[in-house]
Amino acid sequence: MTESVMPTYRRLDITFAKGEGAWLTDTRGERYLDALSGIAVCNLGHCHPAVTRAISEQAATLVHTSNVYHIEKQQLLADKLTQLSGMDQAFFCNSGAEANEAAIKIARKYGHNKGIDKPVIIVMDGSFHGRTMATLTATGNTKVQVGFEPLVSGFVRVPYNDIDAVRMAASHWPEAVAVLVEPVQGEGGIKIPDSEYLSAIRDLCTQRKLLMMLDEVQTGIGRTGKWFAFQHKPGLLPDVMTLAKGLGNGMPIGACLVAGLGKDVLQAGNHASTFGGNPLSCSAALAVLNTIEKEQLLDYVTRLGEKMYQNFKQQLGKTEGVKQIRHLGFMFGIELTTSCTELVKAALQENILINVTSEKVIRLLPPLIINSDESELIVNKVSQLVKTFLATRSVESVA
């Protein structure tokens, strides 16, 4: 990489030239099994024919018009997303951070409509909502905030998976207008809350007329075996839900959906996005949703995800140094007792792409379309990498 690119990423020394399904090929011709999907973006794998066809046909017809005009594909996508989710309206943008910015603005506007001058949003420790100034502030990780102070006001933070803490914050802050939470913390280490956590937040928000805002940027679009992670709780519906990542399978698109108290808060002139929801990105997203439906990938992810989890437990469950193995659908977190960031490079040498988050958690987000052989290859390769790594640590510790 030349010095003309701003060094905002710690890049690995590899460049990919093409992708097909769950595999990427680098510029030297080496193939790699992608167990990360571009961090939950390429849910249908690389260059899925249906998405490629949709993008190609739309690009040859009409790429962009301003949101000053009606956009047919945007309307079709909004209809599809509201039908699948039970939400009422959708706003389209370019990324997860933009979607969460929209959610934060909805919360503030909702508060001002109620006569609250300084609205407060309750957010969680360990969360990740983006890197714009407002989403950076909402994010519960001080490492990403250092150097960017002063942060945005209007957020109060509580521990994740602690409903009593949320209740206490709602009681102590009369300016509270919303609770923003991830159904599963992805960047936070694949943390899955107790089964009643989201329902309890929903009940609290209903009682106090707070907006329940779910960040489904990573968990949405089939990643957990449901269209959206909140659907693991029958009857639960948020007031605001944000999406991105898997929605476009690589085409930049995000969405903020509203229902209940979140509906009709934003009016004409309150919010906008230049590229958001243009014909090209919406065509890709429609192809993604239709393909997941046509190929019945939600049930497939549920079944294969459970099988992979059981295989991981069989291979690593009793390994000293493995603290916990967690999963929901195709979100896997293998937490070790020691820092393991070096495993990313070790995996690359074994031609498999993985990620380590929160320093000690191996995060796996494979494409929803992997076959049985590829799933076994992921489990076997990652398990062997972990065993070798921990054995080396043990020897170093003794020495």
Coordinates of N, CA and C in Angstrom, one line a residue, residues 38 205 222 288 335 373:
G38 N -16.1 -10.5 5.2 CA -15.9 -9.1 5.2 C -16.6 -8.4 6.4
C205 N -39.3 0.1 28.2 CA -39.5 1.2 27.2 C -41.0 1.4 27.0
G222 N -30.4 -12.3 8.4 CA -30.2 -13.7 8.4 C -29.0 -14.2 9.2
V288 N -30.5 -9.7 -2.5 CA -30.0 -10.4 -1.3 C -31.2 -11.0 -0.6
E335 N -13.8 -17.6 23.1 CA -13.1 -16.8 24.1 C -12.0 -17.5 24.7
D373 N -18.9 -29.3 3.8 CA -17.5 -29.5 3.8 C -16.7 -28.3 4.2

